Coordinates of C-alpha atoms in Angstrom, one line a residue:
X1295 CA 56.7 -37.5 -43.5
X1296 CA 54.4 -39.3 -41.1
X1297 CA 50.6 -39.7 -41.0
X1298 CA 48.6 -38.9 -37.9
X1299 CA 47.7 -42.0 -35.9
X1300 CA 44.0 -41.3 -36.2
X1301 CA 42.3 -39.7 -39.2
X1302 CA 38.9 -38.2 -39.3
X1303 CA 36.2 -37.7 -41.9
X1304 CA 33.3 -39.5 -43.4
X1305 CA 33.7 -42.2 -46.0
X1306 CA 31.0 -43.9 -48.1
X1307 CA 31.6 -47.5 -49.0
X1308 CA 29.5 -49.0 -51.8
X1309 CA 29.8 -52.7 -52.2
X1310 CA 27.4 -55.6 -52.4
X1311 CA 29.8 -58.3 -51.2
X1312 CA 30.8 -59.8 -47.9
X1313 CA 33.8 -57.5 -47.9
X1314 CA 31.7 -54.5 -46.9
X1315 CA 31.7 -55.3 -43.2
X1316 CA 35.4 -55.9 -43.2
X1317 CA 36.1 -52.7 -45.1
X1318 CA 33.8 -50.8 -42.7
X1319 CA 35.7 -52.1 -39.7
X1320 CA 39.1 -51.2 -41.1
X1321 CA 38.0 -47.6 -41.8
X1322 CA 36.3 -47.2 -38.5
X1323 CA 39.4 -48.5 -36.7
X1324 CA 41.4 -45.8 -38.5
X1325 CA 39.0 -43.1 -37.1
X1326 CA 36.7 -42.5 -40.0
X1327 CA 32.9 -42.3 -39.8
X1328 CA 31.6 -44.9 -42.3
X1329 CA 28.4 -44.9 -44.3
X1330 CA 27.6 -48.0 -46.3
X1331 CA 25.4 -48.7 -49.4
X1332 CA 24.8 -51.9 -51.4
X1333 CA 23.5 -50.2 -54.6
X1334 CA 24.4 -47.2 -56.7
X1335 CA 20.9 -45.7 -56.1
X1336 CA 21.4 -45.9 -52.3
X1337 CA 25.0 -44.6 -52.7
X1338 CA 23.8 -41.5 -54.7
X1339 CA 21.2 -40.8 -52.1
X1340 CA 23.8 -40.9 -49.3
X1341 CA 26.2 -38.7 -51.3
X1342 CA 23.5 -36.0 -51.7
X1343 CA 22.1 -36.2 -48.1
X1344 CA 25.3 -36.9 -46.1
X1345 CA 28.0 -35.3 -48.2
X1346 CA 30.8 -37.7 -47.3
X1347 CA 34.4 -36.7 -47.7
X1348 CA 35.3 -39.7 -49.9
X1349 CA 33.6 -42.5 -51.7
X1350 CA 35.0 -46.0 -52.2
X1351 CA 32.9 -48.0 -54.7
X1352 CA 33.0 -51.5 -56.1
X1353 CA 33.0 -51.2 -59.9
X1354 CA 30.7 -54.2 -60.6
X1355 CA 27.5 -53.6 -58.6
X1356 CA 24.1 -54.0 -60.2
X1357 CA 25.8 -54.2 -63.7
X1358 CA 29.4 -54.7 -64.7
X1359 CA 29.8 -50.9 -65.3
X1360 CA 27.6 -49.6 -62.4
X1361 CA 30.5 -48.2 -60.4
X1362 CA 31.8 -46.3 -63.4
X1363 CA 28.4 -44.9 -64.2
X1364 CA 27.9 -44.0 -60.5
X1365 CA 31.2 -42.0 -60.6
X1366 CA 30.2 -40.3 -63.8
X1367 CA 26.9 -39.2 -62.4
X1368 CA 28.5 -38.1 -59.1
X1369 CA 31.1 -36.0 -60.9
X1370 CA 28.4 -34.5 -63.2
X1371 CA 26.1 -33.5 -60.3
X1372 CA 26.8 -29.9 -59.3
X1373 CA 26.0 -30.5 -55.6

């Protein structure tokens, strides 16, 4: 089984570290449209407004459990 050379779709990256730009470049090189956020509040707004295909979030954002709480609220939101 082989993967296509270029993939498409929109990915939301949520991270507040210096890794964010590097992660963005990697996903863009692979063919994805990339949205970025540095807080869970900004991430939730982008999820609701932009409807990305996937979300990659740091676990420890504003608080040690912020990424888990974000995932919980995203899963609970019917939209």
